[in-house]
Short mmCIF file of C-alpha atoms in Angstrom, two decimals:
data_model
loop_
_atom_site.label_atom_id
_atom_site.label_comp_id
_atom_site.label_asym_id
_atom_site.label_seq_id
_atom_site.Cartn_x
_atom_site.Cartn_y
_atom_site.Cartn_z
CA MET A 1093 32.60 1.22 6.36
CA SER A 1094 32.09 5.12 6.27
CA ALA A 1095 32.67 7.61 8.96
CA ARG A 1096 31.71 11.14 9.48
CA ILE A 1097 33.43 13.82 11.86
CA GLN A 1098 31.96 17.16 12.57
CA LEU A 1099 33.94 20.10 13.63
CA PRO A 1100 33.09 24.05 13.40
CA ALA A 1101 34.35 25.54 10.16
CA GLU A 1102 36.67 27.69 12.20
CA ALA A 1103 37.53 28.68 15.78
CA ARG A 1104 39.45 31.12 17.68
CA ARG A 1105 42.72 30.22 19.49
CA GLY A 1106 41.99 28.59 22.83
CA GLU A 1107 38.29 28.25 22.25
CA ILE A 1108 36.60 24.90 23.47
CA ILE A 1109 35.10 23.34 20.25
CA GLU A 1110 32.61 20.57 19.97
CA VAL A 1111 33.59 17.46 18.04
CA ARG A 1112 31.18 14.91 16.93
CA VAL A 1113 32.14 11.52 15.25
CA LEU A 1114 29.88 8.63 13.88
CA ILE A 1115 31.21 5.59 12.62
CA GLN A 1116 29.32 2.81 10.42
CA HIS A 1117 30.15 -0.49 12.33
CA PRO A 1118 27.77 -3.35 13.39
CA MET A 1119 29.20 -3.63 16.76
CA GLU A 1120 28.40 -7.39 16.58
CA THR A 1121 27.73 -8.54 20.12
CA GLY A 1122 28.59 -12.17 19.50
CA TYR A 1123 25.07 -12.95 21.02
CA ARG A 1124 23.16 -12.82 17.83
CA PHE A 1125 22.29 -15.59 15.21
CA ASN A 1126 22.10 -15.47 11.48
CA ASP A 1127 19.15 -16.75 9.44
CA SER A 1128 20.37 -20.33 9.46
CA GLY A 1129 20.75 -20.15 13.35
CA THR A 1130 24.54 -19.93 13.42
CA PRO A 1131 26.06 -17.48 16.21
CA ILE A 1132 27.57 -14.36 14.47
CA PRO A 1133 31.01 -14.01 15.91
CA ARG A 1134 31.73 -11.30 18.14
CA ASN A 1135 33.18 -7.99 16.29
CA VAL A 1136 33.16 -4.81 18.05
CA ILE A 1137 35.42 -1.57 17.69
CA HIS A 1138 37.53 -1.76 20.63
CA THR A 1139 39.30 1.44 20.47
CA ILE A 1140 38.66 4.76 18.90
CA LEU A 1141 41.35 7.44 18.94
CA CYS A 1142 40.93 11.11 17.80
CA ALA A 1143 44.36 12.94 17.49
CA TYR A 1144 44.76 16.40 16.42
CA ASN A 1145 47.94 17.35 14.80
CA GLY A 1146 49.30 14.17 16.14
CA THR A 1147 48.31 14.68 19.79
CA GLU A 1148 45.74 12.40 21.32
CA VAL A 1149 42.50 14.30 22.29
CA LEU A 1150 40.30 11.43 23.13
CA ARG A 1151 40.86 7.69 23.45
CA ALA A 1152 37.84 5.58 23.98
CA GLU A 1153 37.97 2.11 24.95
CA ILE A 1154 34.52 0.62 24.10
CA SER A 1155 32.64 -2.63 24.24
CA SER A 1156 29.58 -4.32 22.92
CA GLY A 1157 27.74 -1.92 25.31
CA ILE A 1158 28.13 0.74 22.72
CA ALA A 1159 25.40 1.16 20.00
CA ALA A 1160 25.96 -0.12 16.53
CA ASN A 1161 27.48 2.67 14.22
CA PRO A 1162 29.10 4.25 17.35
CA TYR A 1163 28.56 8.09 17.95
CA LEU A 1164 30.61 10.25 20.16
CA GLN A 1165 30.45 13.79 20.90
CA PHE A 1166 33.15 15.42 23.06
CA PHE A 1167 35.24 18.62 23.41
CA MET A 1168 38.78 19.75 22.62
CA VAL A 1169 40.74 22.95 23.00
CA ALA A 1170 41.63 24.47 19.54
CA GLU A 1171 45.35 25.77 19.79
CA SER A 1172 46.25 25.92 16.12
CA SER A 1173 45.09 25.05 12.60
CA GLY A 1174 45.31 21.57 11.62
CA GLU A 1175 43.63 18.20 11.09
CA LEU A 1176 41.69 15.77 13.40
CA LEU A 1177 42.67 12.42 12.67
CA LEU A 1178 40.10 9.70 13.61
CA THR A 1179 41.14 6.10 13.87
CA TRP A 1180 39.21 2.79 15.09
CA ILE A 1181 40.16 -0.70 15.35
CA ASP A 1182 37.56 -3.71 15.68
CA ASP A 1183 38.21 -7.30 16.85
CA GLU A 1184 39.13 -8.67 13.42
CA GLY A 1185 41.93 -6.26 13.33
CA VAL A 1186 40.48 -3.77 10.74
CA ARG A 1187 41.44 -0.41 10.88
CA GLY A 1188 39.64 2.53 9.70
CA THR A 1189 40.31 6.42 9.39
CA GLU A 1190 38.68 9.59 8.54
CA ARG A 1191 40.13 13.12 8.74
CA GLN A 1192 38.52 16.73 9.18
CA SER A 1193 40.54 19.94 9.06
CA LEU A 1194 40.05 22.95 11.15
CA ILE A 1195 41.04 26.72 10.87
CA VAL A 1196 42.22 28.29 14.03
CA ARG A 1197 42.31 32.37 14.12
CA GLU A 1198 44.07 34.37 16.51
CA MET B 733 -9.21 -28.59 9.36
CA LYS B 734 -12.71 -28.10 8.00
CA ALA B 735 -13.48 -26.11 10.92
CA LEU B 736 -10.50 -23.75 10.55
CA ILE B 737 -11.66 -23.25 6.96
CA LEU B 738 -15.34 -22.45 7.97
CA ILE B 739 -14.03 -19.98 10.63
CA ALA B 740 -11.70 -18.44 7.86
CA LEU B 741 -14.77 -18.25 5.32
CA VAL B 742 -16.98 -16.52 8.12
CA PHE B 743 -14.42 -13.94 8.54
CA CYS B 744 -13.81 -13.44 5.00
CA ALA B 745 -17.30 -13.47 3.85
CA VAL B 746 -17.84 -10.04 5.43
CA PRO B 747 -17.15 -7.77 2.55
CA ALA B 748 -13.99 -5.95 2.95
CA ALA B 749 -15.39 -2.42 2.04
CA ALA B 750 -17.82 -2.88 5.08
CA GLN B 751 -14.78 -2.99 7.51
CA ARG B 752 -12.81 -0.08 5.91
CA ARG B 753 -12.18 2.74 8.01
CA VAL B 754 -9.76 4.73 5.77
CA ILE B 755 -8.07 7.51 7.37
CA PRO B 756 -9.40 10.81 6.36
CA PRO B 757 -6.60 12.95 4.53
CA SER B 758 -6.69 15.41 7.51
CA ASP B 759 -5.66 12.78 9.74
CA ILE B 760 -2.73 11.43 7.78
CA LYS B 761 0.43 11.43 10.10
CA SER B 762 3.85 10.31 9.41
CA GLY B 763 5.32 7.56 11.45
CA PHE B 764 7.67 10.36 12.80
CA GLU B 765 4.71 11.70 14.99
CA PHE B 766 4.57 8.25 16.76
CA LEU B 767 8.21 8.40 17.74
CA GLY B 768 9.36 9.39 21.26
CA PRO B 769 11.46 12.71 21.66
CA ASP B 770 14.92 10.82 21.59
CA LEU B 771 14.11 9.16 18.33
CA LYS B 772 12.65 12.40 16.84
CA LYS B 773 15.79 14.18 17.85
CA LEU B 774 17.98 11.49 16.14
CA GLN B 775 16.14 11.53 13.00
CA GLN B 776 16.33 15.33 12.65
CA ASP B 777 19.98 15.47 13.65
CA ASP B 778 21.60 15.57 10.04
CA PHE B 779 24.96 14.71 11.41
CA ALA B 780 24.13 11.80 14.02
CA ASN B 781 21.15 10.20 12.20
CA PRO B 782 23.09 6.82 11.48
CA GLY B 783 21.17 6.62 8.26
CA THR B 784 23.33 9.42 6.84
CA LEU B 785 26.38 7.02 6.77
CA TRP B 786 24.37 5.07 4.16
CA VAL B 787 23.57 8.22 2.33
CA ASP B 788 27.37 9.11 2.28
CA ARG B 789 28.21 5.98 0.89
CA GLY B 790 25.57 6.06 -1.95
CA GLU B 791 26.95 9.43 -2.86
CA LYS B 792 30.39 7.92 -3.37
CA LEU B 793 28.77 5.00 -5.21
CA TRP B 794 27.00 7.22 -7.66
CA ARG B 795 30.39 8.50 -8.82
CA ALA B 796 32.14 5.02 -8.73
CA ALA B 797 32.60 3.03 -12.03
CA ALA B 798 31.18 -0.51 -11.81
CA GLY B 799 30.80 -3.30 -14.20
CA GLY B 800 32.13 -4.24 -17.74
CA ASP B 801 31.89 -0.73 -19.24
CA GLY B 802 33.28 0.94 -16.43
CA LYS B 803 30.56 3.33 -16.14
CA SER B 804 29.33 5.02 -13.15
CA CYS B 805 25.69 6.01 -12.52
CA ALA B 806 26.89 9.83 -12.81
CA ASP B 807 28.34 9.02 -16.25
CA CYS B 808 24.45 8.69 -17.66
CA HIS B 809 22.51 10.59 -14.89
CA GLY B 810 24.98 13.33 -14.13
CA ASP B 811 24.81 15.03 -10.87
CA ALA B 812 22.16 13.36 -8.86
CA ARG B 813 21.57 16.40 -6.88
CA THR B 814 19.55 17.72 -9.83
CA SER B 815 18.80 14.57 -11.92
CA MET B 816 17.42 12.48 -8.95
CA LYS B 817 15.75 15.24 -7.02
CA GLY B 818 12.14 14.39 -6.64
CA VAL B 819 12.31 11.06 -8.30
CA ALA B 820 11.70 9.11 -5.24
CA VAL B 821 8.39 10.54 -4.68
CA SER B 822 6.69 8.59 -7.42
CA TYR B 823 7.91 5.14 -6.52
CA PRO B 824 7.06 2.29 -7.07
CA LYS B 825 6.35 3.16 -10.67
CA ILE B 826 5.68 1.49 -14.03
CA ASP B 827 8.87 0.90 -15.99
CA GLU B 828 8.08 2.01 -19.52
CA ARG B 829 10.15 -0.42 -21.01
CA THR B 830 9.00 -3.62 -19.38
CA GLY B 831 5.64 -2.40 -18.42
CA LYS B 832 6.15 -3.75 -14.90
CA LEU B 833 5.85 -1.88 -11.57
CA MET B 834 9.39 -1.43 -9.86
CA SER B 835 10.31 -0.31 -6.48
CA LEU B 836 13.40 2.07 -6.70
CA GLU B 837 15.66 -0.88 -5.49
CA ALA B 838 14.42 -2.91 -8.59
CA ARG B 839 15.02 0.03 -10.78
CA ILE B 840 18.74 0.44 -9.50
CA LEU B 841 19.31 -3.16 -9.88
CA GLN B 842 18.06 -3.15 -13.58
CA SER B 843 20.25 -0.08 -14.27
CA ARG B 844 23.25 -1.79 -12.71
CA VAL B 845 22.81 -5.00 -14.64
CA GLU B 846 21.67 -3.73 -18.09
CA ARG B 847 23.45 -0.35 -18.29
CA GLN B 848 26.53 -0.96 -16.18
CA LYS B 849 26.75 -4.57 -17.02
CA ALA B 850 27.78 -5.00 -13.48
CA PRO B 851 26.94 -8.16 -11.17
CA PRO B 852 23.51 -7.52 -9.50
CA LEU B 853 23.74 -6.25 -5.99
CA ALA B 854 22.02 -8.56 -3.10
CA ARG B 855 18.71 -7.26 -1.62
CA GLU B 856 19.58 -5.40 1.63
CA SER B 857 23.19 -5.29 0.83
CA GLU B 858 24.96 -2.17 1.99
CA ASP B 859 25.73 -0.98 -1.33
CA LEU B 860 21.99 -1.19 -2.73
CA LEU B 861 20.72 0.30 0.39
CA ALA B 862 23.19 3.13 0.30
CA LEU B 863 22.17 3.77 -3.42
CA SER B 864 18.52 3.81 -2.78
CA ALA B 865 19.05 5.87 0.45
CA TYR B 866 21.13 8.42 -1.28
CA ILE B 867 18.57 8.81 -4.19
CA THR B 868 15.59 8.92 -1.94
CA SER B 869 17.53 11.46 0.44
CA LEU B 870 17.59 13.77 -2.64
CA SER B 871 13.46 14.13 -2.44
CA ARG B 872 13.44 14.90 1.19
CA GLY B 873 10.83 17.11 1.99
CA LEU B 874 8.85 16.64 -1.24
CA PRO B 875 5.29 15.21 -1.00
CA MET B 876 4.71 11.61 -2.18
CA GLU B 877 2.78 11.28 -5.05
CA ALA B 878 2.10 7.92 -6.54
CA ASN B 879 0.71 7.51 -9.99
CA ILE B 880 -1.97 4.98 -10.04
CA ASP B 881 -3.62 5.57 -13.18
CA GLY B 882 -3.26 3.64 -16.50
CA PRO B 883 -1.17 0.32 -16.38
CA ALA B 884 -0.38 0.82 -12.62
CA ARG B 885 -4.08 0.69 -11.91
CA ARG B 886 -3.91 -3.32 -11.55
CA ASN B 887 -1.04 -3.20 -9.35
CA PHE B 888 -2.82 -0.45 -7.19
CA GLU B 889 -5.95 -2.51 -6.84
CA LEU B 890 -3.68 -5.77 -6.04
CA GLY B 891 -1.84 -3.95 -3.32
CA GLU B 892 -5.21 -2.41 -1.91
CA ALA B 893 -6.76 -5.96 -1.79
CA PHE B 894 -3.65 -7.10 0.22
CA PHE B 895 -3.84 -4.40 2.59
CA PHE B 896 -7.43 -5.39 3.60
CA ARG B 897 -7.04 -8.99 3.64
CA ARG B 898 -6.57 -11.02 6.77
CA ARG B 899 -3.40 -13.11 6.98
CA GLY B 900 -1.32 -15.17 9.34
CA GLN B 901 -1.97 -16.89 12.55
CA LEU B 902 -3.01 -13.70 14.01
CA ASN B 903 -5.63 -13.34 11.26
CA LEU B 904 -4.82 -9.58 10.91
CA ALA B 905 -5.09 -7.38 7.94
CA CYS B 906 -2.62 -4.21 7.57
CA MET B 907 -5.83 -2.24 8.13
CA HIS B 908 -6.52 -3.65 11.36
CA CYS B 909 -3.54 -2.11 12.99
CA HIS B 910 -2.88 0.96 10.74
CA ASP B 911 -6.45 2.02 9.58
CA ALA B 912 -8.49 1.07 12.57
CA ASN B 913 -6.01 1.41 15.48
CA TRP B 914 -3.53 3.85 14.61
CA GLY B 915 -2.72 6.04 17.77
CA ARG B 916 -3.62 3.25 20.39
CA THR B 917 -0.94 1.55 22.50
CA LEU B 918 0.06 -2.01 21.82
CA PHE B 919 2.22 -3.28 24.48
CA GLU B 920 4.47 -0.31 24.95
CA GLU B 921 4.19 1.15 21.48
CA ARG B 922 2.05 3.37 19.82
CA ILE B 923 0.51 2.04 16.64
CA SER B 924 1.59 4.28 13.49
CA GLN B 925 -0.41 4.50 10.47
CA GLY B 926 2.07 2.51 8.46
CA HIS B 927 3.42 4.95 5.88
CA PRO B 928 6.31 4.33 3.48
CA ASN B 929 7.59 7.90 3.46
CA ALA B 930 10.56 7.35 5.94
CA TRP B 931 11.96 4.54 4.06
CA PRO B 932 14.96 3.28 3.53
CA ALA B 933 15.09 3.88 7.33
CA TYR B 934 17.33 3.05 10.17
CA ARG B 935 15.78 0.75 12.19
CA LEU B 936 16.82 0.53 15.97
CA ASP B 937 15.44 -3.10 15.93
CA TRP B 938 17.75 -4.14 13.15
CA GLN B 939 20.49 -1.77 14.25
CA THR B 940 20.90 -0.97 10.58
CA MET B 941 19.46 0.50 7.65
CA GLY B 942 16.56 -1.34 5.60
CA SER B 943 14.31 -1.12 2.89
CA LEU B 944 10.57 -0.59 2.87
CA GLU B 945 10.40 -4.28 1.66
CA ARG B 946 12.31 -5.63 4.69
CA ARG B 947 9.83 -3.48 6.98
CA LEU B 948 7.04 -5.17 5.15
CA ARG B 949 8.40 -8.56 5.77
CA ALA B 950 8.86 -7.67 9.58
CA CYS B 951 4.81 -6.79 9.60
CA LEU B 952 4.41 -10.31 7.89
CA SER B 953 6.41 -11.76 10.62
CA GLY B 954 4.62 -9.79 13.23
CA VAL B 955 1.18 -11.42 12.51
CA ARG B 956 2.73 -14.80 11.87
CA ALA B 957 2.09 -14.91 8.12
CA GLU B 958 4.29 -16.44 5.55
CA ILE B 959 7.16 -13.99 4.70
CA LEU B 960 7.19 -13.67 1.01
CA PRO B 961 10.55 -13.83 -0.66
CA TYR B 962 12.46 -10.37 -1.44
CA GLY B 963 11.40 -9.16 -4.95
CA SER B 964 7.87 -10.69 -4.75
CA PRO B 965 5.55 -8.70 -6.59
CA GLU B 966 3.05 -8.54 -3.68
CA TYR B 967 5.49 -6.18 -1.95
CA THR B 968 5.69 -3.83 -4.93
CA ASP B 969 1.74 -3.64 -5.22
CA LEU B 970 1.51 -3.04 -1.64
CA ALA B 971 3.99 -0.31 -1.70
CA LEU B 972 2.05 1.41 -4.35
CA TYR B 973 -1.04 1.35 -2.33
CA LEU B 974 0.86 2.70 0.58
CA SER B 975 2.41 5.44 -1.30
CA TRP B 976 -0.86 6.48 -2.77
CA ARG B 977 -2.48 6.22 0.89
CA ALA B 978 0.46 8.50 2.06
CA ARG B 979 0.16 10.89 -0.80
CA GLY B 980 1.10 14.44 0.41
CA LEU B 981 3.32 13.43 3.20
CA PRO B 982 6.87 14.52 2.73
CA ILE B 983 9.82 12.01 2.15
CA GLU B 984 11.69 11.69 5.37
CA SER B 985 14.43 9.12 4.39
CA PRO B 986 16.87 8.36 5.88
CA GLY B 987 14.17 8.06 8.64
CA VAL B 988 14.82 6.63 12.14
CA ARG B 989 12.25 4.11 13.52
CA ARG B 990 11.92 1.78 16.29
CA MET C 1084 9.54 9.70 53.06
CA PHE C 1085 11.22 6.44 52.23
CA ALA C 1086 11.72 7.57 48.64
CA GLY C 1087 13.43 10.63 50.04
CA LEU C 1088 15.57 8.51 52.37
CA CYS C 1089 16.65 6.13 49.45
CA SER C 1090 17.83 9.25 47.33
CA LEU C 1091 20.20 10.31 49.81
CA PRO C 1092 24.00 9.07 49.45
CA SER C 1093 24.17 6.93 52.58
CA LEU C 1094 27.03 5.09 53.89
CA SER C 1095 25.78 1.95 53.42
CA ARG C 1096 25.05 2.80 49.70
CA ALA C 1097 28.66 3.68 49.22
CA GLN C 1098 29.77 0.53 50.65
CA SER C 1099 27.52 -1.61 48.43
CA GLN C 1100 28.88 0.19 45.36
CA VAL C 1101 32.57 -0.42 46.44
CA SER C 1102 31.74 -4.20 46.54
CA ASP C 1103 30.33 -4.42 42.95
CA PRO C 1104 33.43 -6.11 41.16
CA ALA C 1105 32.66 -4.20 37.80
CA ILE C 1106 33.21 -1.10 39.58
CA VAL C 1107 35.96 -2.35 42.10
CA ALA C 1108 37.81 -3.03 38.76
CA VAL C 1109 37.59 0.65 37.84
CA THR C 1110 38.32 2.32 41.00
CA LYS C 1111 40.68 -0.46 42.80
CA GLY C 1112 38.75 -0.13 45.88
CA ALA C 1113 39.19 3.51 46.20
CA ARG C 1114 36.34 5.70 47.84
CA LEU C 1115 33.65 6.65 45.50
CA VAL C 1116 31.32 9.63 46.01
CA ARG C 1117 28.14 10.45 44.23
CA GLU C 1118 28.94 14.08 43.55
CA ARG C 1119 30.64 16.34 40.76
CA VAL C 1120 29.25 13.87 37.92
CA LYS C 1121 26.05 14.26 36.08
CA LEU C 1122 24.74 11.39 33.92
CA GLU C 1123 21.90 12.12 31.75
CA MET C 1124 19.84 9.30 30.08
CA PRO C 1125 16.03 9.00 29.38
CA VAL C 1126 13.98 7.53 32.22
CA ILE C 1127 12.37 5.46 29.55
CA ALA C 1128 13.94 4.10 26.48
CA GLU C 1129 12.10 3.37 23.44
CA ASN C 1130 14.61 0.76 22.39
CA GLY C 1131 17.54 -0.69 24.21
CA ASN C 1132 19.61 -0.90 21.17
CA ALA C 1133 20.63 2.75 21.19
CA VAL C 1134 19.85 4.79 24.38
CA PRO C 1135 21.34 8.46 24.44
CA LEU C 1136 23.71 9.13 27.34
CA LYS C 1137 25.49 12.10 28.22
CA VAL C 1138 28.09 12.69 31.01
CA SER C 1139 29.56 15.78 32.36
CA VAL C 1140 31.89 16.37 35.35
CA THR C 1141 32.67 19.34 37.29
CA SER C 1142 36.37 20.14 36.86
CA PRO C 1143 38.53 23.21 35.73
CA MET C 1144 40.37 20.90 33.15
CA SER C 1145 43.49 22.75 33.95
CA ALA C 1146 46.96 21.28 33.62
CA THR C 1147 46.98 20.24 36.99
CA ASP C 1148 43.31 19.48 37.90
CA TYR C 1149 41.56 17.59 35.31
CA VAL C 1150 39.33 14.71 34.58
CA LYS C 1151 41.65 11.79 33.51
CA ALA C 1152 38.88 9.40 32.33
CA ILE C 1153 35.22 8.48 32.39
CA HIS C 1154 34.00 5.13 32.72
CA LEU C 1155 30.57 3.75 32.12
CA VAL C 1156 29.34 0.55 33.83
CA SER C 1157 25.96 -1.46 33.45
CA ASP C 1158 24.33 -3.23 35.99
CA ARG C 1159 22.90 -5.85 33.77
CA ASN C 1160 24.68 -6.02 30.38
CA PRO C 1161 26.33 -9.37 29.54
CA VAL C 1162 29.68 -7.13 29.06
CA ARG C 1163 29.47 -4.78 32.25
CA ASN C 1164 32.13 -2.34 31.20
CA MET C 1165 30.57 -0.40 28.50
CA ALA C 1166 33.35 2.15 27.88
CA SER C 1167 36.15 4.15 29.23
CA PHE C 1168 37.08 7.35 27.70
CA ASN C 1169 40.50 8.96 28.32
CA LEU C 1170 40.34 12.89 28.43
CA GLY C 1171 42.86 15.47 29.54
CA PRO C 1172 43.48 19.25 30.03
CA TYR C 1173 43.44 19.56 25.95
CA SER C 1174 39.57 18.17 26.25
CA GLY C 1175 38.68 21.87 27.76
CA ARG C 1176 35.44 20.71 29.01
CA ALA C 1177 34.75 17.05 30.86
CA GLU C 1178 31.70 16.18 28.91
CA LEU C 1179 30.72 13.64 26.38
CA SER C 1180 27.90 12.03 24.75
CA THR C 1181 27.17 8.70 23.08
CA ARG C 1182 24.62 6.01 22.51
CA VAL C 1183 24.51 2.86 24.36
CA ARG C 1184 23.06 -0.78 24.54
CA LEU C 1185 20.87 -1.70 27.43
CA ALA C 1186 19.84 -5.43 27.74
CA GLY C 1187 16.88 -4.52 29.67
CA SER C 1188 15.96 -1.98 32.44
CA GLN C 1189 18.76 -1.19 34.57
CA ASN C 1190 21.08 1.23 36.34
CA VAL C 1191 23.91 2.89 34.61
CA THR C 1192 26.89 4.31 36.44
CA ALA C 1193 29.22 7.05 35.35
CA ILE C 1194 32.61 7.10 37.29
CA ALA C 1195 35.06 9.95 36.83
CA GLU C 1196 38.73 9.35 37.47
CA MET C 1197 40.42 12.60 38.35
CA SER C 1198 44.08 13.55 37.96
CA ASP C 1199 44.37 13.53 41.81
CA GLY C 1200 43.57 9.87 41.70
CA SER C 1201 40.06 10.49 43.19
CA PHE C 1202 36.69 8.97 41.90
CA TRP C 1203 33.38 10.34 41.70
CA MET C 1204 30.07 8.88 40.25
CA ASP C 1205 26.63 9.32 39.23
CA ARG C 1206 24.05 6.66 38.62
CA THR C 1207 20.56 6.68 36.78
CA HIS C 1208 17.85 4.02 36.20
CA VAL C 1209 16.78 3.44 32.67
CA GLN C 1210 13.52 1.67 31.86
CA VAL C 1211 13.81 -0.06 28.45
CA THR C 1212 10.70 -0.99 26.54
CA LEU C 1213 10.40 -3.91 24.28
CA SER C 1214 8.91 -4.10 20.55
CA ALA C 1215 5.25 -4.75 20.30
CA CYS C 1216 5.73 -7.07 17.39
CA LEU C 1217 7.89 -9.94 16.79
CA ASP C 1218 10.17 -9.48 13.84
CA GLU C 1219 11.75 -12.62 12.47
CA SER C 1220 11.95 -11.21 8.88
#
């Protein structure tokens, strides 16, 4: 599974920046059937966490109501240079991560 | 049964050429033009287009060693951004060694098995789609230009015949929707011209990436016709006809479609 | 005339919202007013599998006055609580976008939970169109 994070290349200290994340995941609802007619068990990402330099900047608790390959766009205040860590966990306990760094100038 | 055959014969007896309404070159429109504003925006968003996830994965796989000899695609083909640029515009094409018409997916599988000595990837598997999406994306913006001369001519004619032949319980040929009725509304959708320039594409109905072959299977299902197995030569022949029919349209992959 | 009346946030409307169990689960029965939240979704969605959604909330997002969470509730999905997003002063701006699944045409409600414990909402109706062609490929 791959994921993408988009941050501006750099920001001024205190600037509100846009963060975009995209995670490859089927968000299987549990209501679909495979070719042989057996139900496909539910497996959705239930938690998406974004932490910047160790501090949580977004926590999303999501359900099958979020589209496959979840996309999120949100904002955060850029205080200092560092790294955004994106973590997601699904019903099967699979955890994925992706990182992106940001340069903050005075 | 006899009556059914008779009806079928009556419809087939009309020379196909008489029913043909081929789209004039000035009216050729990508399926993109038939999308609503939200999906247009999604396809054009280089970050949020979900197909980019497969392209990213394909880029990693290009450099990853696979198979007995531990070779990657890059070990033979170098940097795909130069070696694979423009390659997708002329697929499907005749493989010089076997003389057979091959889709890009089939060509990737051939390399993987014969050159990399790796186990074949399943059709529509994440890895095969990732590689074909990555390679096709490197031709984005370049016009499609199928070669239908020489040995490809026979495949082209078979594909063309497929396009104009009625099939399935709805007794429709490809041309009935995509040549004769494009732009009109079916249920709540606008019928497109059925061009292959966005594939592999992310399809919302599937909620995943899929190949042109899967899309053609969906059309067969739509007219309640027999769905031919993956890898059937009919799909590749039809894809060649479609590529020729769409000649000049820019490659859009990874496209976004309903 | 009637259409105009229906679009006004009336008392009876507020009460009917509060009786909806999926919304009460979020608000714990607190008063919910249709203000300060703006929910943007297409009037007609081409496909229910990925419908764009944007929520923005009027808030200074200061250390003492900020949006704690944004909740999305569907009227007709089998799982009605679509998502909860936890924000804070570090967010700078109370706005987010995502893509949601809608199991048919329905209302979607966005609820903002503020740092002072108050709840605000907006609601929109989305018409979901179906595919013209059967696909059992």
